Short mmCIF file of C-alpha atoms in Angstrom, two decimals:
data_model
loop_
_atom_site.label_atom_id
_atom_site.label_comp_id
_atom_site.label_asym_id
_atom_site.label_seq_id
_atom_site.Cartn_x
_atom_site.Cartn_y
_atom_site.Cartn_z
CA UNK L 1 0.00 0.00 0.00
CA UNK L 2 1.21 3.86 -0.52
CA UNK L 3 2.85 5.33 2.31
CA UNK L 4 2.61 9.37 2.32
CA UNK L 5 4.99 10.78 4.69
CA UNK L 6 3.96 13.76 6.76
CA UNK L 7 5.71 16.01 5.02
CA UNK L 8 3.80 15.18 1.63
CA UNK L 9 1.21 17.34 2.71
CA UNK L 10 2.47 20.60 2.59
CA UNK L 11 0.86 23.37 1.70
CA UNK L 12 2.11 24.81 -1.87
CA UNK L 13 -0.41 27.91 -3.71
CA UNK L 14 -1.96 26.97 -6.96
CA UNK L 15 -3.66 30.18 -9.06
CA UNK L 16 -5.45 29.65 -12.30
CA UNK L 17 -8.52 29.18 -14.09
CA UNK L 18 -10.42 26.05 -13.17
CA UNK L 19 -12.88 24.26 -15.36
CA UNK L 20 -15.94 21.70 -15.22
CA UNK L 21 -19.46 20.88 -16.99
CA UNK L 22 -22.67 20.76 -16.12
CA UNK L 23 -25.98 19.83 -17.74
CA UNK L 24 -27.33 22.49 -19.56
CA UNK L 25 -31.49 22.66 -20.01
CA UNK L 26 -32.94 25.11 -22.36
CA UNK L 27 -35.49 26.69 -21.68
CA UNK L 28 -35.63 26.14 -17.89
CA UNK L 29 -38.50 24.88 -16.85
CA UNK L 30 -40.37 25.22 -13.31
CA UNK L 31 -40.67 21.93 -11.22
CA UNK L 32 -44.18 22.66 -10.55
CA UNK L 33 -45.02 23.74 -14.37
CA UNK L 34 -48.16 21.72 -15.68
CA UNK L 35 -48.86 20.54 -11.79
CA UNK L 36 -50.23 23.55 -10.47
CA UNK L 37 -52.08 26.61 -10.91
CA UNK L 38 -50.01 29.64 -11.94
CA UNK L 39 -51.49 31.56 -8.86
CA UNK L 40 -50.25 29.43 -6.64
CA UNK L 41 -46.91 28.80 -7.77
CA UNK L 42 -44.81 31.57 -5.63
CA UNK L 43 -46.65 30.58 -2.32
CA UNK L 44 -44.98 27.03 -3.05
CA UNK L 45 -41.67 28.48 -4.05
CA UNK L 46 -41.92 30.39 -0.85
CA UNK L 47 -42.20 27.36 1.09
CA UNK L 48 -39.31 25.63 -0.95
CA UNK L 49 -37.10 28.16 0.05
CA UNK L 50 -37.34 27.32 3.68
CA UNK L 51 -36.00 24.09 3.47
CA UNK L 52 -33.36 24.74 0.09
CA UNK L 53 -30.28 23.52 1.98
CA UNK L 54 -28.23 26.68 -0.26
CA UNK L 55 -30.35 29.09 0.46
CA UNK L 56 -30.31 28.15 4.40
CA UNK L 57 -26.44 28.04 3.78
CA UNK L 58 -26.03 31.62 2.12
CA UNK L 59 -28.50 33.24 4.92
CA UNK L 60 -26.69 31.29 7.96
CA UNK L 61 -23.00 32.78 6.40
CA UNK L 62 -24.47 36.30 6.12
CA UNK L 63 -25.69 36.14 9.92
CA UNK L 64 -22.18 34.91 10.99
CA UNK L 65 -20.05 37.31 8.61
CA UNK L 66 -22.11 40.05 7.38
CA UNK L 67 -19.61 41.47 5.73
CA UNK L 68 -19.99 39.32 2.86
CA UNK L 69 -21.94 41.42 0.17
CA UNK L 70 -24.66 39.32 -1.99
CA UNK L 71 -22.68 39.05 -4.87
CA UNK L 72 -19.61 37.59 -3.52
CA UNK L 73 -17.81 35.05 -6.12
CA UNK L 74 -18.54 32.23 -3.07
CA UNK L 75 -22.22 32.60 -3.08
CA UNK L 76 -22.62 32.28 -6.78
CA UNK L 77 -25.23 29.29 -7.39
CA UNK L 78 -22.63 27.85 -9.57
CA UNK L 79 -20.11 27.63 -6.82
CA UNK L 80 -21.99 27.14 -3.54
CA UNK L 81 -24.05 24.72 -4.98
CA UNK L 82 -21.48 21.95 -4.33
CA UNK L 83 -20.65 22.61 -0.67
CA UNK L 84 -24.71 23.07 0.28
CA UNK L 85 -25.60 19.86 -0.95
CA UNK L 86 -22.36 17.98 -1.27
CA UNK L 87 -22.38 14.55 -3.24
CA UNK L 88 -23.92 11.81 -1.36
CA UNK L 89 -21.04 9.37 -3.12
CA UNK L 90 -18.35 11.45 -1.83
CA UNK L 91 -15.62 12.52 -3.83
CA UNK L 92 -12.09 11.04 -4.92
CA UNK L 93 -10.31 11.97 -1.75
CA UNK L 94 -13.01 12.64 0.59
CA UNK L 95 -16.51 11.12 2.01
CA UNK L 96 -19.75 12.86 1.57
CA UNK L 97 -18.87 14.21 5.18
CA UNK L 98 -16.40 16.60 3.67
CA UNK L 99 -18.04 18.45 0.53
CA UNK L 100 -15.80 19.84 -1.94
CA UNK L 101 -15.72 21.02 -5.76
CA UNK L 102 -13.72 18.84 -7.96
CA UNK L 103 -12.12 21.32 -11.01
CA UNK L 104 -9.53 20.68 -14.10
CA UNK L 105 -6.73 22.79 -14.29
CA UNK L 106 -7.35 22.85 -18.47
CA UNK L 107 -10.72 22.18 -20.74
CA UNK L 108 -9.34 18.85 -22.28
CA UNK L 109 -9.13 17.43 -18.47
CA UNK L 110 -12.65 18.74 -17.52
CA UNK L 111 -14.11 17.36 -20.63
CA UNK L 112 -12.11 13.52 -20.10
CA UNK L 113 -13.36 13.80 -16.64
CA UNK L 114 -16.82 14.82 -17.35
CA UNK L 115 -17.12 12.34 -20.23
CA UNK L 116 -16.17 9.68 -17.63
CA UNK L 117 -18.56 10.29 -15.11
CA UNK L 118 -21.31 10.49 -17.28
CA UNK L 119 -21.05 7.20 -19.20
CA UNK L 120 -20.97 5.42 -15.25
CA UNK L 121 -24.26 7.48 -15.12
CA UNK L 122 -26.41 6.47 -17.97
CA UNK L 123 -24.74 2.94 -17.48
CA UNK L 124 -26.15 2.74 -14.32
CA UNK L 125 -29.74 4.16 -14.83
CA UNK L 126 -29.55 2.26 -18.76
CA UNK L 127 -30.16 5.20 -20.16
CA UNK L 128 -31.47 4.80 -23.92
CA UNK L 129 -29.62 6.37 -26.74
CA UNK L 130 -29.52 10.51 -26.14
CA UNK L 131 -28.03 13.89 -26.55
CA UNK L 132 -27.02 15.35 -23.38
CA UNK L 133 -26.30 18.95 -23.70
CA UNK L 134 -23.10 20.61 -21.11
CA UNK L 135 -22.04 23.80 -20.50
CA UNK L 136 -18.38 24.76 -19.41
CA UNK L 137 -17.40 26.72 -16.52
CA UNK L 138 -14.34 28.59 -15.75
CA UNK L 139 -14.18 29.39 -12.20
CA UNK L 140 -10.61 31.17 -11.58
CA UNK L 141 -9.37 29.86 -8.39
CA UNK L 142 -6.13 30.82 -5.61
CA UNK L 143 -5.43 29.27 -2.85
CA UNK L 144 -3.72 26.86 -0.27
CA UNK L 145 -3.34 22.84 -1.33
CA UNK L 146 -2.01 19.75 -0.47
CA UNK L 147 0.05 18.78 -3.72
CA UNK L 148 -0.58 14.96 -3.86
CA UNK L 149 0.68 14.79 -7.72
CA UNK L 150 2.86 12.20 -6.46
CA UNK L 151 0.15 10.01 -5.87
CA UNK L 152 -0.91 7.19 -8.87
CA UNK L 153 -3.48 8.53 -10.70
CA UNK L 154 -4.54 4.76 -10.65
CA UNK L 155 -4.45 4.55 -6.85
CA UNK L 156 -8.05 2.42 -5.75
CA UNK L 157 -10.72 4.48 -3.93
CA UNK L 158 -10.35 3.35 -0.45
CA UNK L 159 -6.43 4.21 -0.26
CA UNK L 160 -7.50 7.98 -2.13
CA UNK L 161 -10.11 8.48 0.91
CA UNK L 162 -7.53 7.14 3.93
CA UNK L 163 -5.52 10.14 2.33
CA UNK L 164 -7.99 12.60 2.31
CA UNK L 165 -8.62 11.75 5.95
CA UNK L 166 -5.37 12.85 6.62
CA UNK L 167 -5.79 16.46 4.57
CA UNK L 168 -5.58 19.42 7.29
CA UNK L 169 -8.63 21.74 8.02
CA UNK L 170 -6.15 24.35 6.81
CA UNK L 171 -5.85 23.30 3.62
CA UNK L 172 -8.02 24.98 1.06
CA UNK L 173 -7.96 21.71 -1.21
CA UNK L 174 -5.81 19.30 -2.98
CA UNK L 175 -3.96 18.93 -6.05
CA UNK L 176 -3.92 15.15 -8.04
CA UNK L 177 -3.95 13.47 -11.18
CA UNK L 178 -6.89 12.05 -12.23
CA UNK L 179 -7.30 8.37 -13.53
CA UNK L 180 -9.22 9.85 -16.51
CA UNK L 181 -5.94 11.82 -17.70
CA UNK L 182 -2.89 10.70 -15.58
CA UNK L 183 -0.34 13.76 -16.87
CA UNK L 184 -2.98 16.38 -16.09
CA UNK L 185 -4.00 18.33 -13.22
CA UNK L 186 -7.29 18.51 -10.74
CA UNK L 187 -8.16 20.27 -8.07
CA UNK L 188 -10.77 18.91 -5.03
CA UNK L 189 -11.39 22.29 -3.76
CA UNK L 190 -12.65 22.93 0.29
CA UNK L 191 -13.39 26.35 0.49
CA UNK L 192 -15.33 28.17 -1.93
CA UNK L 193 -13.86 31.32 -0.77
CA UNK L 194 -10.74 30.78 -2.54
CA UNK L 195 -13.27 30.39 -5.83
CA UNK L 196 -13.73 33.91 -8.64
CA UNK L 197 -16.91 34.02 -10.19
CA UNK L 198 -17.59 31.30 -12.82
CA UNK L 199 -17.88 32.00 -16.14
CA UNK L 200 -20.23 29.75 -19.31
CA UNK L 201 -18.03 29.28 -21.85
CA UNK L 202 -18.56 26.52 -24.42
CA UNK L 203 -21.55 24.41 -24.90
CA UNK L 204 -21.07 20.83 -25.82
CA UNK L 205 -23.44 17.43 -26.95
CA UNK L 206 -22.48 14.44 -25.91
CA UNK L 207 -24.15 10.99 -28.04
CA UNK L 208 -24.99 8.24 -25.86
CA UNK L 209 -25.33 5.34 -28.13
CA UNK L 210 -26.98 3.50 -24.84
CA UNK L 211 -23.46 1.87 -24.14
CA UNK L 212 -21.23 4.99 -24.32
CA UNK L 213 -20.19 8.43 -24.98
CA UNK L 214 -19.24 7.87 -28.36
CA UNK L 215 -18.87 11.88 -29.98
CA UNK L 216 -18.91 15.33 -28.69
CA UNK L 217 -19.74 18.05 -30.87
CA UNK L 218 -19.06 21.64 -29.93
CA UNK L 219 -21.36 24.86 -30.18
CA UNK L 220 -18.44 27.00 -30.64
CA UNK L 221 -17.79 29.10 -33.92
CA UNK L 222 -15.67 26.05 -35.32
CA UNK L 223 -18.50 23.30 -34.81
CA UNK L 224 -15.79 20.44 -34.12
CA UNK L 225 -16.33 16.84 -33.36
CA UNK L 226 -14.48 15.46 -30.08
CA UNK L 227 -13.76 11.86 -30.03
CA UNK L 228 -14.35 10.72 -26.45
CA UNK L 229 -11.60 8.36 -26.69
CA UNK L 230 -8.61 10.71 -27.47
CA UNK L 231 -9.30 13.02 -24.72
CA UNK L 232 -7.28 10.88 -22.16
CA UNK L 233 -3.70 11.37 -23.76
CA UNK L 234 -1.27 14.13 -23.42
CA UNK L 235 -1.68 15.71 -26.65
CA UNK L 236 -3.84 19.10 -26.52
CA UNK L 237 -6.89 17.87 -28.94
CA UNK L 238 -8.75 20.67 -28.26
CA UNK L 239 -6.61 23.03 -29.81
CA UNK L 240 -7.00 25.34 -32.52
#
C-alpha cells in the first residue's frame, strides 16, 4: 500500500482558471409547471425556500459574517451549490462528510473527466440512446493545497479516501492526477472562498449510443467533433 509521509502534505499555492461541466437545459423549466395553478406557484416556491439547503447556507454565512456582500464570487449558485448539498457518493479523496468542488486545471481534463462520469451514469440508470447537452465553466481559483501529484493517478478508492482523511482543516484543497488523464492536473477544492466568479463558456453534446459516450460536438464558432476516446492522452486535442 502507498505510504505518504507527513511532510507530503504541505501546503504549496496553486492560481489559475479552473474548469468543469454541467448539464445544460434550455429553456428552464419550473418543477411545478403543468402541476399547479399559476397563482399558486410563488406561495410554493416560498415554502421551498425554507428548506433549500443553499439558500439556508447563504443566509446562515451572512448572519455569521455580514460582511460578505450578496454578490460575492462564493455565493454564486454555480459555486456554492457543491458545498450546500455535497455529493452523497463522496468525492475522490473525501466522504460525503467533507463536501468539496472537484475542477480541471485545463478544458481537455474537464471534458475527459466529465465524459467519464457520465457514461458510469447512464450505465447505471440504462439510459437509452440521447443527446445530453453541457455547459463549461471557468471558475478562476487561488489558494492553499495539499500537492498529492505524487500520488498514482490509478491509486483504488479506499487508499485515495484514507488520504484525504489525513488532509488538514487548513488546507483549502488538494492537487492530483486524475485516472481519466494521468499527466494532467485537478483540483478537489474545500473552500469556496478561494473560488472567482464562474464564467459559461462553451456548450457541448455528448451521443450516448446506450453503451457509451461515443462523440462530442461543440457549439463553438468552429462546430468540431471530439472523439471521447482521445481526450485521455497528453496531446492538446482541443486546440486550434
Amino acid at each position: 500500500m502507498l505510504s505518504v509521509a507527513a511532510e507530503d502534505f504541505s501546503l504549496t499555492t496553486w492560481k489559475g482558471d479552473a474548469f468543469r461541466l454541467i448539464p445544460s437545459r434550455f429553456p428552464p423549466v419550473s418543477v411545478y409547471d403543468g402541476l399547479v395553478a399559476d397563482g399558486r406557484v410563488e406561495a410554493l416556491v416560498a415554502v421551498e425556500d425554507i428548506t433549500n439547503p443553499r439558500l439556508r447556507s447563504i443566509d446562515r454565512l451572512a448572519r455569521l459574517r455580514p460582511g460578505v456582500p450578496a454578490d460575492a464570487p462564493r455565493l454564486q449558485n454555480w459555486n456554492h451549490a457543491p458545498f450546500a448539498y455535497g455529493n452523497p457518493e463522496g468525492s475522490r479523496f473525501f466522504d460525503h462528510l467533507r463536501p468539496c468542488l472537484e475542477l480541471a486545471a485545463d478544458r481537455q481534463t474537464a471534458l475527459a473527466v466529465s465524459v467519464a462520469r457520465r457514461e458510469r451514469f447512464l450505465a447505471r440508470t440504462r439510459e437509452a440512446p440521447i443527446g445530453l447537452d453541457m455547459r463549461m465553466l471557468r471558475t478562476p481559483a487561488e489558494g492553499r493545497f495539499v500537492d498529492l501529484r505524487h500520488v498514482p493517478a490509478d491509486l483504488d478508492a479506499k487508499a485515495c479516501r484514507e488520504i484525504g482523511a489525513r488532509v488538514s482543516s487548513e488546507a483549502d484543497g488538494v492537487l492530483y492526477h486524475p485516472p481519466e488523464r494521468s499527466s494532467a492536473t485537478c483540483l478537489a477544492v474545500l473552500r469556496a472562498s478561494v473560488l472567482g466568479r464562474s464564467i459559461q463558456t462553451v456548450h457541448y453534446r455528448y451521443v450516448w449510443t446506450g453503451r457509451r459516450i461515443a462523440l462530442l460536438y461543440a457549439f463553438d464558432d468552429e462546430g468540431r467533433e471530439v472523439r471521447p476516446e482521445t481526450l485521455g492522452g497528453e496531446e492538446d486535442v482541443l486546440a486550434a
